[in-house]
């Protein structure tokens, strides 16, 4: 019998994401028949109390998606168990090993990464790191390359690399996976996916919320390490990587590592030209007054809540194509998107009075909705003697041709990743050398800021960050794909 152990099984991540994901997998009949799910946490509560807490968390999400089923819940309830443990103590974990039994065990560490080293060491001593077992780690691991290496060395002492699944939930999103299908499953895109046809790429992760009471965590990371180091560099790799020889996990991850190794180093001399740091001040967001970051923290701070960077990939495919990334808190929209901006026509046969010809643009939206769309020029309908042009937006998302019926439920990203971890498929997880290369590049950015004296620039809530972020593109005649603000 196989087991899935959720360390931190009563915490926010488990209750908000992991257990609802497991319920949806149960509802769809995708969980292994013999799988048992064991919550493990410090809270001293009974199995029945834990099961009731899980049901309260799961039922609301399931009903909102019209997916609540008494039969599905009854099946999941039979799988559930709970044990109060000190996960850093091998002695405390021995009863957990007894519950797991002799079958394969997948352990998800839904706890602070600062505890990973102590937990995996205790797991190994308690027999929870056997050759057939797996461990899932939530990113970001560490605060820089050094702390990542220290934590991951302890993980490597307990588990072989093929047993370690470093999770980035962005890679579980349907649209992110569809990017791979779009690129490598269609002959119309891959021949154009290079510096001959693409002008630049934009990656935006915008959030309307502030940091709030999360500032003790955020103050250690800032926007650069919290969002760009893991989520945004992962998206950049999927856009920029070379075609893998196949979909074997290592084939895909080898190509992602090559991209990270090709990122041009950002030096102190260039930091002001290719990066922007920002920090929101007090103001108004979504019609309400909001405090500044320093107000939330209670002290002045140089932590950035916004970052924009121009990244250059020094290889044949992408030479001369800038990748612009921006992310921040207190922005006007909650939006995550990738924009592939194609080059202008080398010569237009259409006069300006026929309508402005705009370059093609592929937009991959991850939130608030998941969608892929392509902007193209088309003739405006009518019998005008002079042909008039207009841009149209073609959706490439599922079911847009009107013939596929009701679109499938929008899955939680963790559903795919949990299922892959249980099946031992590491394609959508991050390998150690990949994480090391990402940290190395980000550490160089941090060092360039320190050496160059680059401080955060204040920006108003509800704006798209400091105006210097616009200048980052305007210097080369480009602009952000900004709908509002």
GROMACS .gro file of C-alpha atoms in nm:
model
  485
    1UNK     CA    1   0.000   0.000   0.000
    2UNK     CA    2   0.133   0.345  -0.096
    3UNK     CA    3   0.119   0.648   0.135
    4UNK     CA    4   0.120   1.024   0.092
    5UNK     CA    5   0.233   1.207   0.406
    6UNK     CA    6   0.155   1.578   0.433
    7UNK     CA    7   0.395   1.736   0.681
    8UNK     CA    8   0.225   2.055   0.792
    9UNK     CA    9  -0.098   1.874   0.711
   10UNK     CA   10  -0.308   2.121   0.908
   11UNK     CA   11  -0.145   2.436   0.771
   12UNK     CA   12  -0.259   2.690   0.515
   13UNK     CA   13  -0.100   2.529   0.207
   14UNK     CA   14  -0.237   2.185   0.290
   15UNK     CA   15  -0.589   2.303   0.368
   16UNK     CA   16  -0.616   2.563   0.092
   17UNK     CA   17  -0.446   2.378  -0.194
   18UNK     CA   18  -0.319   2.024  -0.132
   19UNK     CA   19  -0.621   1.855   0.026
   20UNK     CA   20  -0.875   2.015  -0.213
   21UNK     CA   21  -0.650   1.902  -0.500
   22UNK     CA   22  -0.650   1.548  -0.363
   23UNK     CA   23  -1.028   1.557  -0.334
   24UNK     CA   24  -1.065   1.663  -0.698
   25UNK     CA   25  -0.830   1.382  -0.803
   26UNK     CA   26  -1.044   1.145  -0.598
   27UNK     CA   27  -1.360   1.283  -0.757
   28UNK     CA   28  -1.217   1.217  -1.104
   29UNK     CA   29  -1.098   0.867  -1.014
   30UNK     CA   30  -0.730   0.948  -1.060
   31UNK     CA   31  -0.583   0.853  -0.721
   32UNK     CA   32  -0.424   0.508  -0.684
   33UNK     CA   33  -0.671   0.266  -0.528
   34UNK     CA   34  -0.439   0.171  -0.242
   35UNK     CA   35  -0.320   0.522  -0.151
   36UNK     CA   36  -0.358   0.640   0.206
   37UNK     CA   37  -0.322   1.007   0.297
   38UNK     CA   38  -0.169   1.092   0.635
   39UNK     CA   39  -0.167   1.440   0.780
   40UNK     CA   40   0.128   1.503   1.010
   41UNK     CA   41   0.155   1.818   1.220
   42UNK     CA   42   0.228   1.943   1.572
   43UNK     CA   43  -0.138   2.001   1.658
   44UNK     CA   44  -0.264   1.751   1.916
   45UNK     CA   45  -0.594   1.643   1.764
   46UNK     CA   46  -0.771   1.318   1.683
   47UNK     CA   47  -0.817   1.165   1.342
   48UNK     CA   48  -1.190   1.250   1.349
   49UNK     CA   49  -1.118   1.614   1.433
   50UNK     CA   50  -0.868   1.633   1.148
   51UNK     CA   51  -1.109   1.471   0.902
   52UNK     CA   52  -1.378   1.724   0.990
   53UNK     CA   53  -1.133   2.009   0.937
   54UNK     CA   54  -1.038   1.864   0.597
   55UNK     CA   55  -1.402   1.830   0.497
   56UNK     CA   56  -1.474   2.193   0.589
   57UNK     CA   57  -1.183   2.303   0.371
   58UNK     CA   58  -1.265   2.078   0.076
   59UNK     CA   59  -1.644   2.103   0.061
   60UNK     CA   60  -1.664   2.475  -0.007
   61UNK     CA   61  -1.419   2.460  -0.299
   62UNK     CA   62  -1.586   2.151  -0.443
   63UNK     CA   63  -1.936   2.300  -0.428
   64UNK     CA   64  -1.811   2.621  -0.589
   65UNK     CA   65  -1.691   2.410  -0.883
   66UNK     CA   66  -2.007   2.197  -0.885
   67UNK     CA   67  -1.789   1.896  -0.800
   68UNK     CA   68  -1.909   1.798  -0.453
   69UNK     CA   69  -2.000   1.430  -0.432
   70UNK     CA   70  -2.087   1.240  -0.118
   71UNK     CA   71  -1.948   0.923  -0.278
   72UNK     CA   72  -1.616   1.089  -0.365
   73UNK     CA   73  -1.585   1.233  -0.015
   74UNK     CA   74  -1.665   0.893   0.140
   75UNK     CA   75  -1.381   0.737  -0.063
   76UNK     CA   76  -1.139   1.011   0.037
   77UNK     CA   77  -1.241   1.000   0.402
   78UNK     CA   78  -1.143   0.632   0.416
   79UNK     CA   79  -0.794   0.723   0.298
   80UNK     CA   80  -0.739   0.995   0.559
   81UNK     CA   81  -0.541   0.954   0.879
   82UNK     CA   82  -0.365   1.190   1.117
   83UNK     CA   83  -0.074   1.183   1.358
   84UNK     CA   84   0.062   1.455   1.583
   85UNK     CA   85   0.440   1.460   1.539
   86UNK     CA   86   0.753   1.665   1.584
   87UNK     CA   87   0.880   1.626   1.229
   88UNK     CA   88   1.235   1.721   1.329
   89UNK     CA   89   1.260   1.425   1.572
   90UNK     CA   90   1.334   1.075   1.444
   91UNK     CA   91   1.186   0.928   1.763
   92UNK     CA   92   0.861   1.119   1.706
   93UNK     CA   93   0.847   0.997   1.344
   94UNK     CA   94   0.870   0.627   1.425
   95UNK     CA   95   0.493   0.592   1.489
   96UNK     CA   96   0.442   0.766   1.153
   97UNK     CA   97   0.661   0.505   0.988
   98UNK     CA   98   0.439   0.238   1.144
   99UNK     CA   99   0.131   0.403   0.988
  100UNK     CA  100   0.301   0.425   0.650
  101UNK     CA  101   0.394   0.057   0.655
  102UNK     CA  102   0.619  -0.117   0.407
  103UNK     CA  103   0.485   0.042   0.088
  104UNK     CA  104   0.623   0.340  -0.105
  105UNK     CA  105   0.589   0.675   0.071
  106UNK     CA  106   0.571   1.021  -0.085
  107UNK     CA  107   0.626   1.297   0.173
  108UNK     CA  108   0.519   1.654   0.095
  109UNK     CA  109   0.694   1.910   0.317
  110UNK     CA  110   0.428   2.182   0.341
  111UNK     CA  111   0.633   2.362   0.605
  112UNK     CA  112   0.892   2.639   0.617
  113UNK     CA  113   1.199   2.556   0.405
  114UNK     CA  114   1.411   2.648   0.708
  115UNK     CA  115   1.296   2.315   0.859
  116UNK     CA  116   1.372   2.098   0.554
  117UNK     CA  117   1.722   1.994   0.659
  118UNK     CA  118   1.618   1.885   1.008
  119UNK     CA  119   1.307   1.708   0.883
  120UNK     CA  120   1.475   1.502   0.609
  121UNK     CA  121   1.751   1.403   0.853
  122UNK     CA  122   1.485   1.278   1.098
  123UNK     CA  123   1.297   1.105   0.814
  124UNK     CA  124   1.607   0.915   0.713
  125UNK     CA  125   1.668   0.797   1.070
  126UNK     CA  126   1.302   0.693   1.105
  127UNK     CA  127   1.301   0.485   0.782
  128UNK     CA  128   1.096   0.729   0.575
  129UNK     CA  129   1.368   0.781   0.312
  130UNK     CA  130   1.398   0.434   0.165
  131UNK     CA  131   1.502   0.380  -0.202
  132UNK     CA  132   1.140   0.369  -0.322
  133UNK     CA  133   1.029   0.677  -0.126
  134UNK     CA  134   1.001   1.034  -0.254
  135UNK     CA  135   1.005   1.382  -0.102
  136UNK     CA  136   0.833   1.693  -0.240
  137UNK     CA  137   0.979   2.034  -0.149
  138UNK     CA  138   0.795   2.363  -0.189
  139UNK     CA  139   1.002   2.645  -0.343
  140UNK     CA  140   1.180   2.877  -0.293
  141UNK     CA  141   1.439   2.671  -0.107
  142UNK     CA  142   1.687   2.899   0.068
  143UNK     CA  143   1.746   3.274   0.035
  144UNK     CA  144   2.047   3.253  -0.197
  145UNK     CA  145   2.278   2.996  -0.355
  146UNK     CA  146   2.463   2.933  -0.031
  147UNK     CA  147   2.156   2.867   0.184
  148UNK     CA  148   1.997   2.663  -0.096
  149UNK     CA  149   2.309   2.444  -0.112
  150UNK     CA  150   2.316   2.398   0.265
  151UNK     CA  151   1.953   2.283   0.273
  152UNK     CA  152   1.980   2.072  -0.041
  153UNK     CA  153   2.297   1.901   0.082
  154UNK     CA  154   2.094   1.768   0.375
  155UNK     CA  155   1.820   1.659   0.135
  156UNK     CA  156   2.079   1.484  -0.083
  157UNK     CA  157   2.216   1.298   0.219
  158UNK     CA  158   1.871   1.148   0.275
  159UNK     CA  159   1.737   1.110  -0.080
  160UNK     CA  160   1.889   1.048  -0.424
  161UNK     CA  161   1.819   1.320  -0.681
  162UNK     CA  162   1.557   1.112  -0.865
  163UNK     CA  163   1.362   1.089  -0.537
  164UNK     CA  164   1.349   1.468  -0.486
  165UNK     CA  165   1.062   1.669  -0.637
  166UNK     CA  166   1.113   2.048  -0.604
  167UNK     CA  167   0.774   2.192  -0.679
  168UNK     CA  168   0.686   2.517  -0.854
  169UNK     CA  169   0.308   2.532  -0.876
  170UNK     CA  170   0.321   2.758  -1.184
  171UNK     CA  171   0.441   2.455  -1.383
  172UNK     CA  172   0.121   2.270  -1.294
  173UNK     CA  173  -0.099   2.527  -1.468
  174UNK     CA  174  -0.271   2.395  -1.779
  175UNK     CA  175  -0.170   2.694  -1.990
  176UNK     CA  176   0.198   2.658  -1.899
  177UNK     CA  177   0.193   2.296  -2.011
  178UNK     CA  178   0.002   2.401  -2.321
  179UNK     CA  179   0.294   2.630  -2.407
  180UNK     CA  180   0.503   2.316  -2.462
  181UNK     CA  181   0.232   2.168  -2.684
  182UNK     CA  182   0.193   2.495  -2.874
  183UNK     CA  183   0.566   2.526  -2.945
  184UNK     CA  184   0.660   2.170  -3.021
  185UNK     CA  185   0.335   2.029  -3.157
  186UNK     CA  186   0.276   2.284  -3.433
  187UNK     CA  187   0.493   2.353  -3.736
  188UNK     CA  188   0.356   2.707  -3.771
  189UNK     CA  189   0.521   2.831  -3.450
  190UNK     CA  190   0.858   2.660  -3.403
  191UNK     CA  191   1.016   2.796  -3.727
  192UNK     CA  192   0.924   3.148  -3.609
  193UNK     CA  193   1.043   3.098  -3.250
  194UNK     CA  194   1.375   3.281  -3.281
  195UNK     CA  195   1.544   3.617  -3.324
  196UNK     CA  196   1.452   3.637  -3.694
  197UNK     CA  197   1.081   3.671  -3.618
  198UNK     CA  198   1.045   3.766  -3.250
  199UNK     CA  199   1.117   4.122  -3.138
  200UNK     CA  200   1.100   4.070  -2.762
  201UNK     CA  201   0.929   3.874  -2.484
  202UNK     CA  202   0.748   4.009  -2.177
  203UNK     CA  203   0.667   3.818  -1.858
  204UNK     CA  204   0.442   3.994  -1.605
  205UNK     CA  205   0.328   3.874  -1.263
  206UNK     CA  206   0.115   4.146  -1.107
  207UNK     CA  207  -0.059   4.136  -0.770
  208UNK     CA  208  -0.304   4.388  -0.627
  209UNK     CA  209  -0.244   4.288  -0.264
  210UNK     CA  210   0.026   4.426  -0.038
  211UNK     CA  211   0.265   4.230   0.180
  212UNK     CA  212   0.067   4.289   0.501
  213UNK     CA  213   0.154   4.065   0.794
  214UNK     CA  214   0.376   3.847   0.570
  215UNK     CA  215   0.652   4.108   0.597
  216UNK     CA  216   0.882   3.898   0.826
  217UNK     CA  217   0.910   3.642   0.542
  218UNK     CA  218   0.901   3.894   0.260
  219UNK     CA  219   1.168   4.115   0.411
  220UNK     CA  220   1.419   3.831   0.372
  221UNK     CA  221   1.333   3.774   0.006
  222UNK     CA  222   1.183   4.074  -0.168
  223UNK     CA  223   1.020   4.056  -0.510
  224UNK     CA  224   1.343   3.939  -0.677
  225UNK     CA  225   1.379   3.619  -0.474
  226UNK     CA  226   1.013   3.561  -0.392
  227UNK     CA  227   0.879   3.566  -0.749
  228UNK     CA  228   1.146   3.616  -1.013
  229UNK     CA  229   1.394   3.354  -0.892
  230UNK     CA  230   1.151   3.066  -0.922
  231UNK     CA  231   0.822   3.135  -1.102
  232UNK     CA  232   0.937   3.386  -1.362
  233UNK     CA  233   1.265   3.219  -1.452
  234UNK     CA  234   1.073   2.893  -1.497
  235UNK     CA  235   0.839   3.064  -1.745
  236UNK     CA  236   1.137   3.219  -1.923
  237UNK     CA  237   1.298   2.875  -1.958
  238UNK     CA  238   0.986   2.721  -2.111
  239UNK     CA  239   0.963   3.003  -2.366
  240UNK     CA  240   1.332   3.004  -2.454
  241UNK     CA  241   1.447   2.642  -2.432
  242UNK     CA  242   1.555   2.442  -2.736
  243UNK     CA  243   1.333   2.153  -2.851
  244UNK     CA  244   1.409   1.852  -2.626
  245UNK     CA  245   1.479   1.521  -2.795
  246UNK     CA  246   1.169   1.377  -2.625
  247UNK     CA  247   0.948   1.439  -2.321
  248UNK     CA  248   1.167   1.237  -2.087
  249UNK     CA  249   1.205   1.439  -1.763
  250UNK     CA  250   1.579   1.483  -1.799
  251UNK     CA  251   1.552   1.578  -2.167
  252UNK     CA  252   1.320   1.868  -2.082
  253UNK     CA  253   1.516   1.979  -1.777
  254UNK     CA  254   1.850   1.963  -1.960
  255UNK     CA  255   1.723   2.225  -2.205
  256UNK     CA  256   1.598   2.450  -1.924
  257UNK     CA  257   1.940   2.441  -1.757
  258UNK     CA  258   2.104   2.546  -2.086
  259UNK     CA  259   1.885   2.857  -2.094
  260UNK     CA  260   1.980   2.955  -1.739
  261UNK     CA  261   2.348   2.906  -1.819
  262UNK     CA  262   2.308   3.137  -2.121
  263UNK     CA  263   2.161   3.429  -1.924
  264UNK     CA  264   2.389   3.730  -1.950
  265UNK     CA  265   2.533   3.836  -1.616
  266UNK     CA  266   2.406   4.170  -1.484
  267UNK     CA  267   2.699   4.379  -1.359
  268UNK     CA  268   2.700   4.673  -1.114
  269UNK     CA  269   2.780   4.904  -1.406
  270UNK     CA  270   2.466   4.792  -1.594
  271UNK     CA  271   2.229   4.744  -1.301
  272UNK     CA  272   2.068   5.089  -1.332
  273UNK     CA  273   2.018   5.044  -1.707
  274UNK     CA  274   1.865   4.696  -1.714
  275UNK     CA  275   1.692   4.666  -1.375
  276UNK     CA  276   1.437   4.864  -1.173
  277UNK     CA  277   1.367   4.822  -0.801
  278UNK     CA  278   1.051   4.967  -0.650
  279UNK     CA  279   0.866   4.985  -0.319
  280UNK     CA  280   0.502   5.088  -0.277
  281UNK     CA  281   0.415   5.378  -0.050
  282UNK     CA  282   0.086   5.467   0.119
  283UNK     CA  283  -0.198   5.553  -0.114
  284UNK     CA  284  -0.517   5.410  -0.258
  285UNK     CA  285  -0.570   5.063  -0.408
  286UNK     CA  286  -0.896   4.926  -0.545
  287UNK     CA  287  -1.077   5.228  -0.402
  288UNK     CA  288  -0.945   5.189  -0.048
  289UNK     CA  289  -0.664   5.361   0.143
  290UNK     CA  290  -0.366   5.130   0.198
  291UNK     CA  291  -0.042   5.165   0.396
  292UNK     CA  292   0.305   5.167   0.245
  293UNK     CA  293   0.543   4.875   0.287
  294UNK     CA  294   0.749   5.059   0.549
  295UNK     CA  295   0.426   5.128   0.741
  296UNK     CA  296   0.337   4.759   0.738
  297UNK     CA  297   0.686   4.666   0.852
  298UNK     CA  298   0.704   4.941   1.114
  299UNK     CA  299   1.055   5.043   1.007
  300UNK     CA  300   1.226   5.184   0.700
  301UNK     CA  301   1.339   4.911   0.464
  302UNK     CA  302   1.523   4.873   0.134
  303UNK     CA  303   1.325   4.561   0.043
  304UNK     CA  304   1.184   4.582  -0.310
  305UNK     CA  305   0.814   4.508  -0.362
  306UNK     CA  306   0.854   4.557  -0.739
  307UNK     CA  307   1.124   4.452  -0.980
  308UNK     CA  308   1.161   4.486  -1.356
  309UNK     CA  309   1.455   4.336  -1.541
  310UNK     CA  310   1.581   4.310  -1.895
  311UNK     CA  311   1.737   3.966  -1.939
  312UNK     CA  312   1.942   3.871  -2.243
  313UNK     CA  313   2.005   3.512  -2.350
  314UNK     CA  314   2.340   3.477  -2.521
  315UNK     CA  315   2.283   3.196  -2.769
  316UNK     CA  316   2.210   3.170  -3.142
  317UNK     CA  317   1.833   3.145  -3.112
  318UNK     CA  318   1.784   3.450  -2.891
  319UNK     CA  319   2.078   3.683  -2.961
  320UNK     CA  320   1.942   4.037  -2.970
  321UNK     CA  321   1.596   3.948  -2.830
  322UNK     CA  322   1.541   4.104  -2.486
  323UNK     CA  323   1.327   3.926  -2.226
  324UNK     CA  324   1.154   4.181  -2.003
  325UNK     CA  325   1.025   4.059  -1.667
  326UNK     CA  326   0.828   4.258  -1.410
  327UNK     CA  327   0.653   4.162  -1.088
  328UNK     CA  328   0.519   4.356  -0.795
  329UNK     CA  329   0.268   4.410  -0.517
  330UNK     CA  330  -0.007   4.675  -0.513
  331UNK     CA  331  -0.032   4.687  -0.893
  332UNK     CA  332  -0.361   4.770  -1.068
  333UNK     CA  333  -0.436   4.412  -1.179
  334UNK     CA  334  -0.385   4.058  -1.063
  335UNK     CA  335  -0.233   3.933  -1.384
  336UNK     CA  336   0.019   3.672  -1.492
  337UNK     CA  337   0.102   3.659  -1.861
  338UNK     CA  338   0.369   3.590  -2.119
  339UNK     CA  339   0.374   3.811  -2.428
  340UNK     CA  340   0.558   3.699  -2.742
  341UNK     CA  341   0.591   4.014  -2.952
  342UNK     CA  342   0.671   3.944  -3.317
  343UNK     CA  343   0.861   4.187  -3.536
  344UNK     CA  344   0.701   4.452  -3.754
  345UNK     CA  345   0.648   4.385  -4.122
  346UNK     CA  346   0.967   4.458  -4.317
  347UNK     CA  347   0.748   4.650  -4.566
  348UNK     CA  348   0.376   4.727  -4.562
  349UNK     CA  349   0.176   4.752  -4.886
  350UNK     CA  350  -0.111   4.919  -4.700
  351UNK     CA  351  -0.145   5.298  -4.676
  352UNK     CA  352  -0.193   5.446  -4.329
  353UNK     CA  353  -0.550   5.548  -4.410
  354UNK     CA  354  -0.641   5.182  -4.456
  355UNK     CA  355  -0.583   5.117  -4.086
  356UNK     CA  356  -0.268   5.089  -3.880
  357UNK     CA  357  -0.082   4.762  -3.932
  358UNK     CA  358   0.031   4.624  -3.596
  359UNK     CA  359   0.277   4.343  -3.539
  360UNK     CA  360   0.151   3.998  -3.443
  361UNK     CA  361   0.144   3.922  -3.073
  362UNK     CA  362   0.095   3.592  -2.890
  363UNK     CA  363  -0.035   3.633  -2.534
  364UNK     CA  364  -0.033   3.345  -2.287
  365UNK     CA  365  -0.245   3.436  -1.984
  366UNK     CA  366  -0.212   3.234  -1.663
  367UNK     CA  367  -0.430   3.444  -1.432
  368UNK     CA  368  -0.687   3.563  -1.356
  369UNK     CA  369  -0.807   3.343  -1.643
  370UNK     CA  370  -0.605   3.093  -1.844
  371UNK     CA  371  -0.603   3.168  -2.214
  372UNK     CA  372  -0.378   3.176  -2.520
  373UNK     CA  373  -0.454   3.428  -2.793
  374UNK     CA  374  -0.291   3.546  -3.115
  375UNK     CA  375  -0.337   3.896  -3.256
  376UNK     CA  376  -0.339   3.915  -3.638
  377UNK     CA  377  -0.440   4.168  -3.901
  378UNK     CA  378  -0.760   4.106  -4.098
  379UNK     CA  379  -0.976   4.285  -4.354
  380UNK     CA  380  -1.255   4.488  -4.202
  381UNK     CA  381  -1.588   4.349  -4.328
  382UNK     CA  382  -1.770   4.565  -4.582
  383UNK     CA  383  -1.783   4.675  -4.944
  384UNK     CA  384  -1.543   4.968  -4.920
  385UNK     CA  385  -1.357   5.024  -5.246
  386UNK     CA  386  -1.037   5.071  -5.046
  387UNK     CA  387  -0.953   4.767  -4.834
  388UNK     CA  388  -0.962   4.857  -4.465
  389UNK     CA  389  -0.764   4.663  -4.204
  390UNK     CA  390  -0.829   4.583  -3.841
  391UNK     CA  391  -0.651   4.375  -3.576
  392UNK     CA  392  -0.841   4.075  -3.443
  393UNK     CA  393  -0.769   3.853  -3.146
  394UNK     CA  394  -0.791   3.479  -3.209
  395UNK     CA  395  -0.827   3.263  -2.900
  396UNK     CA  396  -0.632   2.937  -2.912
  397UNK     CA  397  -0.783   2.805  -2.590
  398UNK     CA  398  -0.983   2.488  -2.546
  399UNK     CA  399  -1.336   2.489  -2.684
  400UNK     CA  400  -1.322   2.828  -2.855
  401UNK     CA  401  -1.445   2.689  -3.185
  402UNK     CA  402  -1.784   2.633  -3.021
  403UNK     CA  403  -1.790   2.262  -3.099
  404UNK     CA  404  -1.627   2.113  -2.793
  405UNK     CA  405  -1.914   2.168  -2.552
  406UNK     CA  406  -1.860   2.277  -2.193
  407UNK     CA  407  -1.491   2.347  -2.117
  408UNK     CA  408  -1.329   2.131  -1.851
  409UNK     CA  409  -1.309   2.246  -1.491
  410UNK     CA  410  -1.016   2.476  -1.427
  411UNK     CA  411  -0.788   2.257  -1.221
  412UNK     CA  412  -0.577   2.361  -0.925
  413UNK     CA  413  -0.215   2.351  -1.041
  414UNK     CA  414  -0.125   2.118  -0.754
  415UNK     CA  415  -0.352   1.847  -0.893
  416UNK     CA  416  -0.118   1.776  -1.184
  417UNK     CA  417   0.194   1.805  -0.969
  418UNK     CA  418   0.068   1.580  -0.690
  419UNK     CA  419  -0.036   1.318  -0.942
  420UNK     CA  420   0.303   1.336  -1.115
  421UNK     CA  421   0.489   1.308  -0.783
  422UNK     CA  422   0.285   1.001  -0.684
  423UNK     CA  423   0.368   0.847  -1.022
  424UNK     CA  424   0.737   0.940  -1.005
  425UNK     CA  425   0.722   1.171  -1.311
  426UNK     CA  426   0.963   1.461  -1.250
  427UNK     CA  427   0.917   1.644  -1.585
  428UNK     CA  428   0.743   1.946  -1.428
  429UNK     CA  429   0.972   1.962  -1.124
  430UNK     CA  430   1.299   2.146  -1.076
  431UNK     CA  431   1.631   1.959  -1.077
  432UNK     CA  432   1.910   2.062  -0.841
  433UNK     CA  433   2.144   2.203  -1.106
  434UNK     CA  434   1.853   2.404  -1.247
  435UNK     CA  435   1.780   2.560  -0.907
  436UNK     CA  436   2.150   2.630  -0.858
  437UNK     CA  437   2.179   2.816  -1.189
  438UNK     CA  438   1.868   3.023  -1.111
  439UNK     CA  439   2.006   3.120  -0.769
  440UNK     CA  440   2.347   3.200  -0.917
  441UNK     CA  441   2.199   3.449  -1.167
  442UNK     CA  442   1.969   3.608  -0.908
  443UNK     CA  443   2.255   3.636  -0.658
  444UNK     CA  444   2.451   3.828  -0.922
  445UNK     CA  445   2.159   4.070  -0.961
  446UNK     CA  446   2.146   4.120  -0.582
  447UNK     CA  447   2.519   4.176  -0.571
  448UNK     CA  448   2.502   4.422  -0.861
  449UNK     CA  449   2.238   4.620  -0.670
  450UNK     CA  450   2.453   4.622  -0.356
  451UNK     CA  451   2.774   4.717  -0.539
  452UNK     CA  452   2.599   4.975  -0.757
  453UNK     CA  453   2.401   5.128  -0.471
  454UNK     CA  454   2.067   5.061  -0.644
  455UNK     CA  455   1.784   5.149  -0.402
  456UNK     CA  456   1.408   5.092  -0.442
  457UNK     CA  457   1.216   5.375  -0.611
  458UNK     CA  458   0.882   5.470  -0.455
  459UNK     CA  459   0.565   5.401  -0.651
  460UNK     CA  460   0.198   5.463  -0.584
  461UNK     CA  461  -0.043   5.175  -0.515
  462UNK     CA  462  -0.261   5.105  -0.818
  463UNK     CA  463   0.015   5.199  -1.063
  464UNK     CA  464   0.233   4.967  -1.271
  465UNK     CA  465   0.536   5.044  -1.057
  466UNK     CA  466   0.795   5.319  -1.095
  467UNK     CA  467   0.797   5.511  -1.423
  468UNK     CA  468   1.155   5.386  -1.468
  469UNK     CA  469   1.003   5.043  -1.550
  470UNK     CA  470   0.840   5.203  -1.856
  471UNK     CA  471   1.169   5.365  -1.953
  472UNK     CA  472   1.327   5.020  -1.948
  473UNK     CA  473   1.132   4.942  -2.267
  474UNK     CA  474   1.086   5.292  -2.406
  475UNK     CA  475   1.460   5.334  -2.451
  476UNK     CA  476   1.438   5.081  -2.735
  477UNK     CA  477   1.101   5.195  -2.873
  478UNK     CA  478   0.896   4.925  -2.697
  479UNK     CA  479   0.621   4.933  -2.438
  480UNK     CA  480   0.463   4.700  -2.182
  481UNK     CA  481   0.142   4.518  -2.265
  482UNK     CA  482  -0.051   4.722  -2.008
  483UNK     CA  483  -0.428   4.723  -2.038
  484UNK     CA  484  -0.500   4.954  -1.745
  485UNK     CA  485  -0.294   5.228  -1.584
   0.00000   0.00000   0.00000
